[in-house]
XYZ file of C-alpha atoms in Angstrom:
689
model
C 21.494 90.633 -17.409
C 18.090 90.561 -15.912
C 16.466 88.860 -18.706
C 19.528 86.509 -19.084
C 19.432 85.587 -15.372
C 15.304 85.172 -15.289
C 15.851 83.122 -18.121
C 18.600 80.659 -16.303
C 16.425 80.633 -13.365
C 13.338 79.659 -15.328
C 15.195 76.373 -17.007
C 16.642 75.571 -13.739
C 12.802 76.063 -12.248
C 11.781 73.790 -14.703
C 14.462 71.311 -14.214
C 13.668 71.428 -10.378
C 9.596 70.822 -11.103
C 11.023 68.175 -13.748
C 12.721 65.847 -10.920
C 10.103 66.808 -8.006
C 7.301 65.248 -10.485
C 10.004 62.252 -11.222
C 10.741 61.686 -7.248
C 6.698 61.737 -6.704
C 6.096 59.621 -9.196
C 8.625 56.902 -8.141
C 6.693 57.606 -4.746
C 3.713 56.628 -5.862
C 5.359 53.623 -7.989
C 6.581 52.480 -4.584
C 3.531 52.951 -2.558
C 1.463 51.168 -4.947
C 3.615 48.259 -5.182
C 3.738 48.021 -1.287
C 0.033 48.628 -1.370
C 0.026 45.424 -4.112
C 2.785 43.225 -1.964
C 0.309 43.675 1.072
C -3.026 42.937 -0.750
C -0.885 39.650 -2.268
C 0.055 38.986 1.596
C -3.135 39.048 2.732
C -4.367 37.114 -0.607
C -1.712 34.132 0.392
C -2.346 34.146 3.815
C -5.981 34.437 3.333
C -5.773 31.124 0.679
C -3.304 29.433 2.990
C -5.814 29.728 5.650
C -8.592 28.539 3.574
C -6.894 25.498 2.096
C -6.330 24.543 6.037
C -9.307 24.957 7.063
C -11.110 22.881 4.057
C -8.238 20.343 5.045
C -9.801 20.212 8.621
C -13.341 20.104 7.369
C -12.393 17.089 4.759
C -10.850 15.006 7.670
C -13.861 15.552 9.752
C -15.917 14.620 6.757
C -13.448 11.574 6.450
C -14.217 10.656 9.988
C -17.973 11.165 9.982
C -17.980 8.880 6.745
C -16.009 6.239 8.524
C -18.095 6.052 11.754
C -20.980 6.375 9.285
C -19.981 3.269 7.830
C -19.506 1.059 10.764
C -23.030 2.165 11.842
C -24.378 1.290 8.816
C -22.548 -2.312 8.370
C -25.524 -4.707 8.705
C -27.889 -2.887 6.965
C -25.549 -2.294 3.869
C -24.553 -5.615 4.050
C -27.737 -7.053 4.130
C -28.455 -5.559 0.495
C -25.438 -7.618 -0.682
C -26.330 -10.847 -2.681
C -26.407 -14.057 -1.444
C -23.779 -16.034 -2.081
C -23.997 -18.772 -4.719
C -21.968 -21.480 -5.786
C -22.770 -20.948 -9.163
C -20.685 -17.397 -8.325
C -17.788 -19.524 -8.325
C -17.868 -20.935 -11.775
C -15.769 -19.433 -14.101
C -16.774 -19.008 -17.427
C -14.657 -21.674 -20.524
C -13.977 -18.340 -22.297
C -10.557 -18.032 -24.090
C -8.828 -15.216 -24.806
C -8.919 -15.288 -29.033
C -5.736 -15.763 -31.178
C -4.736 -12.827 -31.972
C -1.922 -12.913 -33.934
C -1.368 -8.865 -34.930
C 0.505 -8.301 -38.098
C 2.089 -11.560 -38.235
C -1.700 -12.061 -39.834
C -0.924 -10.146 -42.951
C 0.495 -11.582 -45.916
C 3.693 -9.842 -47.246
C 2.879 -8.408 -50.767
C 4.749 -9.293 -53.178
C 6.093 -7.792 -56.085
C 3.615 -6.387 -58.924
C 6.022 -7.219 -62.399
C 4.174 -4.139 -64.062
C 5.955 -1.833 -61.539
C 9.089 -3.133 -63.035
C 8.433 -2.309 -66.896
C 10.349 0.264 -68.531
C 10.616 2.325 -71.922
C 14.034 4.066 -71.285
C 16.465 3.686 -74.149
C 17.148 5.680 -77.167
C 18.644 2.298 -79.051
C 16.852 -1.272 -78.958
C 19.956 -2.522 -77.318
C 19.834 0.042 -74.604
C 15.890 -0.243 -74.072
C 17.047 -4.521 -73.849
C 19.329 -4.270 -71.416
C 17.037 -1.840 -69.222
C 14.132 -4.910 -69.059
C 16.800 -7.364 -68.663
C 17.614 -5.309 -65.057
C 13.973 -4.484 -64.288
C 13.464 -7.912 -64.657
C 16.478 -8.998 -62.567
C 15.324 -6.552 -59.698
C 11.946 -8.014 -59.634
C 12.797 -11.593 -59.328
C 15.458 -10.352 -56.475
C 12.448 -8.649 -54.569
C 9.762 -11.196 -55.543
C 12.803 -13.985 -53.818
C 13.216 -11.745 -51.203
C 9.356 -11.189 -50.609
C 8.616 -14.993 -50.860
C 11.312 -15.376 -48.154
C 9.480 -13.018 -45.562
C 6.551 -14.515 -46.158
C 7.937 -18.176 -45.695
C 9.718 -16.691 -42.253
C 5.787 -14.839 -41.753
C 3.951 -18.577 -41.634
C 6.766 -20.097 -39.987
C 6.164 -17.766 -37.007
C 2.552 -17.756 -37.183
C 2.608 -21.463 -36.863
C 4.961 -21.522 -34.049
C 3.324 -18.320 -32.263
C -0.322 -20.725 -32.835
C 1.326 -23.491 -31.831
C 2.266 -21.779 -28.497
C -1.220 -20.016 -27.834
C -2.508 -23.576 -28.781
C -0.822 -25.163 -25.753
C -1.651 -22.123 -23.518
C -5.158 -22.234 -24.316
C -5.504 -25.830 -23.518
C -3.964 -25.445 -20.037
C -6.276 -22.265 -19.554
C -9.463 -24.698 -20.603
C -8.528 -27.547 -18.487
C -7.304 -25.096 -15.499
C -10.840 -23.641 -15.793
C -12.636 -27.197 -16.048
C -10.413 -28.551 -13.110
C -11.802 -25.485 -10.986
C -15.463 -25.759 -12.454
C -15.320 -29.729 -11.464
C -14.064 -28.857 -8.114
C -16.654 -26.678 -7.496
C -19.289 -29.341 -8.093
C -17.257 -31.432 -6.108
C -17.934 -29.090 -3.114
C -21.154 -28.670 -3.768
C -22.133 -32.165 -4.220
C -20.393 -32.888 -1.131
C -22.601 -30.323 0.884
C -25.606 -31.783 -0.370
C -24.454 -35.298 1.639
C -23.182 -33.274 4.207
C -19.747 -33.625 3.634
C -17.729 -31.923 6.509
C -14.958 -30.798 4.640
C -17.015 -29.462 1.876
C -19.621 -27.799 4.038
C -16.674 -25.842 5.660
C -15.175 -25.065 2.464
C -18.064 -23.858 0.710
C -19.624 -21.592 3.625
C -15.904 -20.100 4.118
C -16.075 -19.319 0.488
C -19.190 -17.289 1.494
C -17.715 -15.503 3.684
C -14.505 -14.451 2.105
C -15.743 -13.859 -1.166
C -18.189 -11.670 0.171
C -18.194 -7.927 -0.494
C -20.384 -6.855 2.253
C -17.362 -5.931 4.433
C -15.190 -2.797 4.728
C -11.473 -3.456 3.360
C -9.237 -4.018 6.623
C -11.503 -5.805 8.603
C -10.072 -9.259 9.394
C -11.572 -12.537 7.931
C -9.741 -15.395 9.759
C -11.833 -18.344 10.613
C -11.640 -21.561 12.268
C -14.594 -24.282 11.534
C -16.606 -27.682 12.668
C -19.456 -29.086 11.176
C -21.588 -31.491 13.567
C -22.748 -33.909 10.518
C -25.731 -35.390 12.909
C -26.848 -31.546 14.575
C -26.473 -29.738 10.897
C -24.792 -27.055 13.114
C -21.629 -25.481 11.966
C -19.085 -24.019 14.951
C -17.018 -20.949 14.377
C -14.710 -18.935 15.520
C -14.315 -15.466 13.329
C -12.262 -12.968 14.140
C -13.673 -9.483 14.954
C -12.200 -6.110 14.221
C -10.069 -4.647 16.931
C -11.297 -1.328 19.381
C -8.898 0.700 16.942
C -11.293 0.383 14.148
C -13.815 3.242 15.664
C -11.695 6.822 14.765
C -10.477 8.191 18.435
C -10.682 11.481 16.864
C -14.441 13.206 16.454
C -13.470 16.177 14.652
C -10.664 18.571 13.522
C -10.724 22.291 13.570
C -7.982 24.439 12.389
C -7.046 27.474 14.659
C -5.013 30.000 12.759
C -4.107 31.893 15.167
C -1.709 29.009 16.543
C -1.458 27.949 12.814
C -2.110 24.669 13.601
C -4.898 21.628 13.822
C -7.056 20.889 16.831
C -8.461 17.279 17.308
C -11.511 16.721 19.145
C -11.391 13.128 20.960
C -14.456 11.100 20.496
C -15.844 10.542 24.193
C -15.076 7.490 25.653
C -18.870 6.245 26.432
C -19.423 7.142 23.145
C -16.474 5.013 21.091
C -17.049 2.388 23.861
C -20.930 1.713 22.386
C -20.111 2.212 18.928
C -17.296 -0.580 19.214
C -20.359 -2.552 20.806
C -22.146 -1.668 18.117
C -20.013 -3.113 15.398
C -19.322 -6.186 16.984
C -23.286 -7.359 17.503
C -23.173 -5.846 13.502
C -20.200 -7.950 12.482
C -22.070 -11.176 14.550
C -25.298 -10.967 12.832
C -23.749 -10.047 9.313
C -22.009 -13.268 9.682
C -24.879 -15.460 10.110
C -27.143 -13.459 7.707
C -24.427 -14.347 4.826
C -24.171 -18.115 6.584
C -27.885 -18.607 5.961
C -28.136 -17.110 3.002
C -25.841 -18.951 1.418
C -27.132 -22.030 2.460
C -29.344 -23.285 -0.880
C -29.491 -27.211 -0.112
C -29.969 -26.980 3.793
C -27.045 -28.326 5.424
C -27.231 -25.721 8.434
C -29.990 -25.773 10.846
C -28.138 -24.120 13.595
C -24.712 -22.051 13.835
C -22.425 -21.034 16.558
C -20.703 -18.398 15.918
C -17.806 -17.143 18.474
C -16.276 -13.661 17.766
C -13.137 -13.231 19.058
C -10.085 -10.365 18.559
C -5.774 -11.123 18.829
C -4.706 -9.735 22.051
C -3.856 -10.061 25.827
C -6.041 -11.653 28.788
C -6.150 -9.006 31.129
C -6.140 -11.642 33.543
C -3.103 -13.427 32.898
C -1.622 -11.486 30.361
C -0.883 -14.108 28.273
C -1.129 -13.381 24.444
C -4.132 -15.362 22.655
C -7.906 -14.731 21.155
C -10.020 -12.982 23.701
C -13.981 -13.899 22.705
C -15.825 -11.098 22.578
C -19.503 -12.414 21.986
C -20.914 -15.663 21.504
C -24.644 -16.863 19.630
C -26.332 -19.985 18.888
C -28.725 -19.333 16.881
C -31.475 -21.582 14.867
C -32.305 -21.221 11.268
C -35.681 -20.634 11.307
C -35.848 -18.543 14.488
C -33.037 -16.404 12.074
C -35.056 -15.877 9.551
C -37.729 -14.663 11.189
C -36.097 -11.255 12.024
C -35.914 -7.739 9.927
C -32.506 -7.223 9.951
C -32.783 -4.043 8.671
C -34.743 -2.303 11.173
C -33.275 -4.105 14.227
C -31.194 -2.896 17.116
C -27.913 -4.816 16.681
C -26.721 -5.108 20.115
C -30.739 -6.194 21.455
C -31.242 -8.252 18.967
C -28.231 -10.804 19.443
C -28.094 -10.497 23.394
C -31.991 -9.907 23.809
C -33.298 -11.468 20.717
C -31.078 -14.572 20.158
C -29.678 -14.536 23.525
C -26.402 -14.181 22.868
C -23.274 -12.872 24.893
C -21.718 -9.610 23.794
C -18.722 -8.031 26.264
C -19.935 -5.444 28.593
C -16.350 -3.791 27.812
C -15.358 -4.702 24.736
C -12.690 -2.455 24.790
C -10.945 -3.634 27.685
C -11.012 -6.900 26.251
C -13.516 -8.118 29.095
C -13.913 -11.810 28.049
C -17.553 -13.733 27.548
C -17.633 -17.551 27.594
C -18.483 -19.556 24.349
C -20.977 -22.467 24.936
C -19.474 -24.457 22.106
C -16.056 -24.387 20.474
C -15.282 -26.089 16.550
C -13.243 -28.657 18.596
C -15.704 -29.493 20.921
C -16.897 -31.241 17.511
C -16.158 -34.583 16.867
C -15.079 -33.786 13.291
C -11.894 -32.275 12.360
C -11.478 -28.931 12.428
C -9.973 -26.014 9.417
C -9.027 -22.598 9.734
C -8.546 -20.242 6.891
C -6.762 -17.304 7.265
C -4.658 -18.306 10.382
C -2.056 -20.688 11.582
C -2.749 -23.449 9.712
C -1.859 -21.798 6.270
C 1.406 -22.171 5.394
C 4.419 -19.792 6.961
C 6.094 -18.314 4.030
C 9.174 -17.701 5.837
C 9.424 -21.536 6.653
C 8.429 -22.646 3.003
C 10.844 -24.511 1.080
C 12.261 -22.046 -1.516
C 11.583 -24.209 -4.619
C 8.276 -24.504 -2.780
C 7.937 -21.023 -2.134
C 8.543 -20.085 -6.304
C 6.102 -22.679 -7.253
C 3.520 -20.890 -4.890
C 4.442 -17.754 -6.695
C 4.168 -19.254 -10.168
C 1.033 -20.775 -9.137
C -0.568 -16.945 -8.281
C 0.359 -15.936 -11.351
C -1.491 -18.636 -13.299
C -4.652 -17.913 -11.065
C -4.310 -14.660 -12.767
C -4.853 -15.907 -16.109
C -1.296 -15.716 -17.140
C 1.182 -18.845 -18.349
C 3.760 -19.168 -15.751
C 6.924 -21.728 -15.320
C 9.720 -22.077 -12.374
C 13.191 -21.923 -14.472
C 15.731 -23.780 -13.719
C 18.225 -23.621 -10.517
C 21.260 -22.574 -12.383
C 21.644 -20.371 -15.286
C 18.455 -18.601 -14.933
C 19.506 -15.250 -15.482
C 18.591 -13.552 -12.614
C 14.755 -15.056 -13.121
C 12.436 -17.421 -10.942
C 9.550 -17.431 -12.845
C 8.740 -16.442 -16.646
C 5.344 -15.794 -17.229
C 3.559 -14.741 -19.966
C 0.371 -12.397 -20.243
C -1.500 -13.211 -23.159
C -3.947 -10.154 -22.959
C -3.502 -7.813 -26.106
C -1.701 -4.217 -25.600
C -0.595 -4.712 -22.073
C 0.440 -8.072 -22.061
C 3.650 -9.965 -22.890
C 6.578 -11.085 -21.220
C 6.708 -10.934 -17.753
C 10.206 -11.546 -15.542
C 9.531 -12.509 -11.871
C 12.170 -12.769 -9.614
C 11.605 -13.991 -5.756
C 12.848 -12.741 -2.254
C 12.332 -14.720 0.511
C 13.342 -11.792 2.528
C 12.703 -10.857 6.807
C 14.499 -7.575 6.135
C 13.708 -4.969 3.845
C 14.930 -5.986 0.126
C 17.592 -3.398 -0.874
C 17.637 -1.041 -4.004
C 20.415 -2.804 -5.966
C 18.107 -5.714 -5.721
C 15.541 -3.482 -7.844
C 18.270 -2.395 -10.431
C 19.108 -5.999 -10.938
C 15.609 -6.548 -12.076
C 15.736 -3.616 -14.499
C 19.030 -4.925 -16.267
C 17.316 -8.108 -16.374
C 14.140 -7.338 -18.092
C 16.172 -5.103 -20.682
C 18.294 -8.277 -21.393
C 15.545 -10.390 -21.433
C 13.550 -7.847 -23.466
C 10.319 -8.701 -21.388
C 7.696 -6.206 -21.202
C 7.695 -6.256 -17.306
C 9.735 -7.160 -14.046
C 8.076 -8.056 -11.054
C 9.610 -8.414 -7.800
C 7.837 -10.263 -5.159
C 9.518 -10.401 -1.475
C 8.057 -11.539 2.124
C 9.201 -8.317 3.446
C 8.896 -4.521 2.035
C 10.568 -2.384 0.223
C 12.322 1.152 1.463
C 11.688 4.637 -0.545
C 14.949 4.185 -2.738
C 13.077 1.350 -4.446
C 10.448 2.590 -4.903
C 11.654 6.020 -6.007
C 14.317 3.608 -8.588
C 11.371 1.601 -10.246
C 8.792 5.029 -10.264
C 8.096 5.473 -14.180
C 10.007 2.398 -15.235
C 7.788 -1.078 -16.340
C 8.541 -2.738 -12.342
C 6.358 -3.656 -9.804
C 6.752 -4.262 -6.524
C 4.992 -6.866 -4.355
C 5.716 -6.678 -0.407
C 4.971 -9.328 1.633
C 1.445 -8.249 3.011
C 0.068 -7.686 -0.249
C 1.752 -11.155 -1.653
C -0.678 -12.614 0.987
C -3.924 -10.408 -0.093
C -3.166 -11.834 -3.494
C -2.399 -15.572 -2.702
C -5.791 -15.301 -0.560
C -7.941 -13.355 -3.201
C -7.071 -15.967 -5.753
C -7.439 -19.141 -3.633
C -4.154 -19.802 -2.427
C -2.715 -20.084 1.211
C 0.191 -18.286 2.790
C 1.235 -16.252 6.032
C 3.684 -14.353 7.237
C 5.250 -16.128 10.498
C 3.263 -16.243 13.239
C -0.489 -14.705 12.810
C 0.475 -13.326 9.856
C 3.514 -11.353 11.709
C 6.754 -11.731 10.603
C 9.113 -14.324 12.341
C 12.452 -13.952 13.984
C 15.018 -14.363 11.574
C 18.186 -14.661 13.751
C 19.214 -13.575 17.402
C 19.692 -9.916 17.844
C 23.514 -9.039 18.018
C 22.973 -8.319 22.560
C 20.026 -9.308 23.755
C 17.874 -6.491 25.629
C 16.998 -7.240 29.190
C 13.925 -9.180 30.147
C 11.623 -5.833 31.052
C 12.408 -4.594 27.208
C 9.251 -5.766 25.040
C 11.238 -3.986 21.946
C 11.573 -6.280 18.702
C 14.898 -8.379 18.838
C 16.026 -8.357 14.668
C 13.444 -6.972 12.387
C 14.694 -3.361 13.166
C 16.774 -0.683 10.563
C 18.877 1.450 11.774
C 19.518 5.181 10.321
C 23.228 6.424 10.336
C 22.975 10.072 9.951
C 26.458 12.154 8.844
C 27.077 15.685 7.781
C 30.087 18.049 7.443
C 30.898 20.963 9.748
C 32.120 20.655 13.745
C 28.498 21.791 14.859
C 27.367 19.543 17.542
C 24.076 18.156 17.131
C 21.313 16.307 18.707
C 19.665 13.908 16.253
C 15.988 13.178 17.575
C 13.090 10.879 16.390
C 9.092 11.577 17.171
C 6.643 8.662 16.153
C 3.489 10.700 14.756
C -0.229 10.608 13.930
C -0.322 13.204 11.201
C 1.305 16.002 12.581
C 1.231 15.602 15.878
C 3.713 13.165 18.326
C 1.680 10.264 20.017
C 2.681 11.196 22.967
C 5.954 13.179 25.078
C 7.130 9.166 25.329
C 7.242 8.697 21.591
C 9.880 11.561 21.698
C 12.946 10.024 21.491
C 15.990 12.178 22.686
C 18.857 12.622 24.982
C 16.638 12.481 27.871
C 14.226 9.741 26.446
C 16.376 7.380 24.851
C 13.695 4.983 23.690
C 9.959 4.700 23.137
C 7.431 2.472 25.742
C 7.373 -0.040 23.248
C 11.316 -0.265 22.545
C 10.330 0.112 18.516
C 12.755 3.043 18.567
C 15.864 4.040 20.482
C 18.534 6.216 20.270
C 22.028 4.494 19.530
C 25.499 4.999 19.700
C 26.857 5.918 16.083
C 29.405 3.930 13.996
C 31.624 5.893 11.656
C 31.273 7.219 9.254
C 27.935 8.416 10.695
C 27.868 10.979 13.467
C 24.499 9.763 14.915
C 22.428 6.702 14.767
C 18.789 5.929 15.300
C 17.336 2.285 15.666
C 13.731 2.108 13.736
C 11.466 -1.304 13.735
C 8.936 -0.122 11.054
C 6.760 -2.820 12.019
C 6.816 -2.482 15.470
C 5.698 1.337 15.163
C 2.064 1.653 16.883
C -0.574 0.795 14.463
C -1.932 4.506 14.986
C 1.139 5.926 13.834
C 1.383 6.850 10.192
C 4.522 9.108 10.284
C 8.407 8.883 11.939
C 10.432 12.165 11.686
C 13.723 12.677 12.243
C 14.947 16.004 13.364
C 18.496 17.642 13.860
C 19.325 20.387 16.702
C 22.181 22.009 17.723
C 23.273 21.310 21.094
C 22.984 24.689 23.238
C 25.606 23.521 25.940
C 28.459 22.554 23.232
C 28.161 25.296 20.174
C 25.575 27.976 22.637
C 26.391 30.589 19.854
C 26.325 28.253 16.380
C 23.640 28.348 13.773
C 22.868 25.471 11.120
C 24.784 26.895 8.586
C 27.503 24.464 9.097
C 25.457 21.947 8.632
C 25.997 20.413 5.309
C 25.979 17.618 2.908
C 24.319 15.812 4.740
C 22.713 12.488 5.146
C 21.109 9.420 6.154
C 22.445 6.080 5.606
C 19.715 2.688 5.918
C 21.453 -0.035 7.558
C 20.253 -3.677 8.035
C 21.038 -5.040 11.311
C 24.423 -6.553 10.239
C 25.114 -2.735 9.181
C 25.061 -3.489 5.465
C 23.572 -0.503 3.613
C 20.569 -0.697 1.843
C 19.891 2.506 1.036
C 21.274 5.999 0.882
C 18.604 9.293 1.354
C 20.038 13.241 1.275
C 18.541 15.503 3.025
C 18.245 19.452 3.378
C 21.457 21.774 4.513
C 20.825 24.268 7.445
C 20.808 28.163 7.193
C 21.796 30.895 8.848
C 20.422 31.839 12.128
C 17.976 28.098 12.894
C 19.171 26.367 14.937
C 16.787 23.154 14.549
C 15.507 21.558 11.208
C 13.084 18.864 9.945
C 15.503 16.174 8.393
C 12.792 14.056 6.833
C 10.051 11.815 7.310
C 8.758 8.386 6.679
C 5.194 7.891 6.206
C 3.131 5.028 6.250
C 1.823 4.177 2.593
C -1.709 1.941 1.997
C 0.495 -1.299 1.315
C 2.070 -0.925 5.030
C 5.563 0.402 3.248
C 6.927 3.448 4.605
C 7.818 6.078 2.038
C 10.820 8.913 3.133
C 9.485 12.138 2.508
C 12.822 15.125 2.328
C 11.821 17.702 5.015
C 13.899 21.357 5.511
C 11.704 23.179 7.382
C 13.335 25.340 9.948
C 13.404 26.998 13.907
C 15.266 29.866 15.095
C 14.466 28.575 18.429
C 15.709 25.876 18.120
C 14.611 21.853 19.700
C 11.900 23.514 21.938
C 10.190 25.523 19.336
C 10.215 22.211 16.996
C 8.833 20.227 19.439
C 5.817 22.891 20.312
C 5.035 22.190 16.675
C 4.296 18.033 17.144
C 2.171 19.147 20.330
C 5.041 18.708 22.903
C 4.541 20.900 25.700
C 7.349 21.883 26.974
C 7.929 23.503 30.746
């Protein structure tokens, strides 16, 4: 009994030891997993911090590079080659005729491939030979028909190519003849030719940074051989307000260090002086024919006169310089401000940041000859242009870009306003163009209709040209399809780059289309009709406050640019809270073109109303969406947003972000907060008492 008992106890003890070892292994495995999880979290946190630090460093380097570019504007401009009339000449080289597969003749059948020896008897062999001969003749006639069809297609294609090539060559020769005519006019000191030539020199220059204005008004005094011009200067915002960016890991925020006001003002004065000297350098450098004995240059910015409050041109610099005195300068080594004010006896505003003006000595209108303006108000207003003339202007643009283009008939055009043919191999082909002379955003339905037209017409590409812009829905639909969307600002830029003229409303800004449904008070500076309404809806009975923030990056511009129940509008009136109209539960009105120039994000957020639903969260915020409406409440687009989650009481719905072309793209949000609206706005830099 004792041995059996001992054996039983041993087995029981062994089982206990195995269970204990299993538990220890399980505990060790859990500890290892916990250690690995903690290590992963540390690595993720470290990688996140490194990413944020790298982003802050990148932004700082971009700011430094921008400042360095401004400081070296004159030096880099002096390295650019001088303008010559020959640079405007186009080579008489036309894309050679490339028929592609049509150049290959159809292969004719070979009778030898049809011979056969099948058949055991003479009659069977004769029958097989007759059948082979019949197949050969059938295939030969088919090949002959195919070859004749190829030759007809080739002849037609060659005839179309020759017509296009002749038109292209004639256009090149007309252009070159015009250049020669202008050059001859400069030699004769003809005022219009002189102004045209030197305007081309300034416009074609590669010395100016992208985004710098190039508006000019000029007149030429033949007797004095003096060019008098008003030239637009960059605004104060060209100098970055931020000096550096540093990431604070403790608060998980970027801290922007502002650039000292005195440093920013000094750099702006330096930029203005460099701009004036660079204009003079390019004018005298382009003077091959000795047409300029002297130049009067008046540099201005568009703004409001601080003494009268009226909008207009504020002159910040003026100088009159002779050719001989200017050519004695070594521009690469001068201090721009001292050179302009002391060396050339010009004037430079002491406080250009405050638009303190100078008085020009001579203006273009003071010259007896006609004043010619480029890039300014004398260009045709695309909004006011006759619709047929506008379509013809777009066709001219495509022709200037090297394509064959014709406007279609006003009826039965199948939704096509301009037919274009790009002769370039591989990427070329038939292009259908639609033209929309709109003031409000083009609806996505127009983009969808264009895609259907492209498919129906068998075209290689569809292009939609408008004087306004496109919403996020249009860009999303066009992505990955043979569609190209050209908004108003890009259209104006293309026109200017190809020697054509056009502007968008007064001074390039959209003109008013119609009065607003209800006129704002006289003290309200907000836009009247160039706006959209964002109508928001959701299921669930939870009461929400829908708010908007006008931001630069992740920071609101100021407390006044946070629109909520206690601040229903921004100071400039570009954003306002509205009473919602069913089926919407909340509404925000926004004039995207009226947002401050420094703003690059327009953020929409929602938060539980703590007074109505103190114990609620966003779990009942589902099936949410935003309707993009025009001023007449017509729906242009619909945007879905994320649902709320339990315990969250505030949510970023999404943000509209300014694109490089000036349009706005919607980016879905989704970040939630358990601390309500107060915690959310702290993330955007608002201090909550």
